[in-house]
Amino acid sequence: MISAVKSFYKNYFNFSGRSTRSEYWYFMLANIIIAFILGFIMGIGVVLDGGDKGVFTFIFGIPYAIYLLSIIIPSYALLVRRFHDIGKSGWWVLICLLLNFICGIGSIIMLVFCCMDSVPDNQYGPNPKTMNFNPYGNPNPYGNQNNGTYNQYNNNPYNQNGPYNNGPY
């Protein structure tokens, strides 16, 4: 979940490329947890005001408002990258939002699209699920030399190059 949140903030304004299902849903889980905590803090302000919307509600609601404003654009960027991962254009996000305002079915379409599995390489880039990565998160510059099979020396399915796995050394 932490890597999904890091990826979310690293790709703050990135509307190109692809995001996997796990990256999207782990960020959504983190987002729900953060919103719950900030909503609880805002609720303390409401209690301190005696149920009325007063000064404490306003003051305790500021962190919640700042958080919501800070994730609007990157959330749409993540959603566009998620749609790219299933082979759909980013314009589908706008279509779904319009359908949501018109007849209320846009959210259902978005939910279905966000639950779909990644498609093979497409015009938005290679499939992030099948890209060859080493354990430090850096792409393997030497390609997938063992075609995803386990290496005979260290049973490593990701084929990190080095002295014990037929690397360039």
XYZ file of C-alpha atoms in Angstrom:
169
model
C 0.000 0.000 0.000
C 2.874 2.354 0.756
C 4.373 1.843 -2.695
C 0.984 2.655 -4.275
C 0.785 5.931 -2.336
C 4.383 6.763 -3.281
C 3.602 6.040 -6.916
C 0.477 8.209 -6.661
C 2.440 11.229 -5.450
C 5.365 10.534 -7.810
C 2.961 10.658 -10.783
C 1.050 13.675 -9.466
C 0.290 15.262 -12.864
C 1.099 12.284 -15.087
C -1.878 11.523 -17.343
C 0.083 9.164 -19.600
C 1.163 5.610 -19.039
C -0.569 2.879 -17.123
C -1.471 1.976 -13.529
C -2.285 -1.522 -12.379
C -5.386 -2.580 -10.504
C -3.425 -3.075 -7.297
C -1.847 0.379 -7.527
C -5.279 1.951 -7.991
C -7.105 0.000 -5.283
C -4.308 0.233 -2.707
C -4.312 3.990 -3.135
C -8.110 4.006 -2.763
C -7.769 2.026 0.478
C -5.176 4.488 1.784
C -7.417 7.361 0.687
C -10.381 5.927 2.617
C -8.260 5.494 5.749
C -6.918 9.059 5.550
C -10.392 10.492 4.854
C -11.820 8.554 7.806
C -9.140 9.890 10.158
C -9.552 13.470 8.916
C -13.351 13.137 9.092
C -13.035 11.939 12.681
C -10.927 15.004 13.485
C -13.550 17.213 11.834
C -16.212 15.447 13.915
C -14.349 16.444 17.060
C -14.765 20.059 15.962
C -18.505 19.524 15.523
C -18.724 18.041 19.023
C -16.767 20.963 20.476
C -19.238 23.336 18.808
C -22.142 21.490 20.392
C -23.529 20.187 17.101
C -23.652 23.576 15.388
C -21.360 24.545 12.565
C -19.115 27.019 14.283
C -15.505 28.000 14.693
C -14.237 24.600 15.826
C -15.959 22.814 12.947
C -14.301 25.227 10.543
C -10.850 24.955 12.145
C -10.940 21.161 12.475
C -12.289 20.864 8.918
C -9.370 22.743 7.338
C -7.035 19.681 7.148
C -9.833 17.662 5.533
C -10.492 20.371 2.941
C -6.780 20.776 2.183
C -6.416 17.016 1.709
C -9.406 16.802 -0.623
C -8.174 19.732 -2.708
C -4.670 18.276 -2.890
C -5.799 14.947 -4.377
C -8.369 16.072 -6.972
C -6.066 16.335 -10.009
C -3.784 13.393 -9.140
C -6.836 11.194 -8.526
C -8.066 11.919 -12.038
C -4.550 11.275 -13.355
C -4.527 7.889 -11.588
C -7.973 7.094 -12.972
C -6.863 7.995 -16.513
C -3.778 5.775 -16.147
C -6.023 2.984 -14.842
C -8.263 3.335 -17.904
C -5.154 3.270 -20.109
C -4.199 -0.025 -18.457
C -7.393 -1.664 -19.712
C -6.976 -0.152 -23.180
C -9.510 2.673 -22.825
C -8.882 6.309 -23.617
C -8.648 8.809 -20.775
C -11.683 10.534 -22.235
C -13.777 7.711 -20.796
C -13.303 9.352 -17.383
C -15.078 12.466 -18.657
C -17.786 10.365 -20.322
C -18.376 8.471 -17.068
C -18.565 11.718 -15.079
C -21.102 13.136 -17.522
C -23.147 9.930 -17.394
C -23.058 10.123 -13.632
C -24.548 13.621 -13.663
C -27.137 12.769 -16.325
C -28.455 9.381 -15.245
C -26.259 8.099 -12.417
C -24.684 5.108 -14.158
C -21.207 6.607 -14.661
C -20.011 5.362 -11.266
C -21.032 1.799 -12.134
C -19.125 1.973 -15.425
C -16.053 3.378 -13.650
C -16.227 0.631 -11.017
C -16.425 -2.062 -13.699
C -13.515 -0.519 -15.643
C -11.373 -0.165 -12.502
C -11.961 -3.830 -11.616
C -10.927 -5.117 -15.042
C -7.569 -6.837 -15.481
C -4.688 -5.295 -17.407
C -4.545 -5.899 -21.131
C -1.331 -6.807 -22.972
C 0.910 -4.074 -24.336
C -1.137 -1.345 -25.986
C -0.723 2.189 -27.342
C -0.347 3.517 -23.776
C 2.717 1.434 -23.006
C 3.820 -2.036 -21.965
C 1.784 -4.038 -19.488
C 3.109 -2.999 -16.040
C 2.314 -6.441 -14.640
C 4.693 -8.198 -17.018
C 7.500 -5.645 -17.063
C 10.773 -7.014 -15.749
C 11.729 -5.338 -12.463
C 14.457 -5.995 -9.960
C 13.728 -5.927 -6.206
C 14.804 -2.290 -5.918
C 12.135 -1.072 -8.342
C 14.489 -0.206 -11.202
C 13.743 -1.663 -14.636
C 16.121 -4.363 -15.776
C 18.166 -2.784 -18.593
C 19.181 -6.200 -19.953
C 15.690 -7.418 -20.808
C 13.944 -10.574 -19.788
C 16.698 -13.083 -20.538
C 14.993 -16.080 -18.988
C 11.461 -15.384 -20.285
C 9.992 -15.234 -16.775
C 11.185 -18.682 -15.683
C 13.045 -19.293 -12.469
C 16.772 -18.808 -12.626
C 18.806 -21.940 -12.061
C 21.057 -20.285 -9.446
C 18.740 -18.394 -7.128
C 15.150 -19.265 -8.117
C 14.468 -15.659 -8.983
C 11.452 -15.175 -11.282
C 12.365 -11.570 -12.058
C 15.816 -12.275 -13.535
C 18.000 -9.726 -11.777
C 21.369 -9.624 -13.424
C 24.387 -10.317 -11.291
C 27.226 -12.766 -10.747
C 24.952 -15.697 -9.808
C 22.233 -15.517 -12.438
C 23.730 -15.396 -15.911
C 23.979 -11.610 -15.897
C 26.491 -9.527 -17.799
C 29.240 -9.957 -15.162
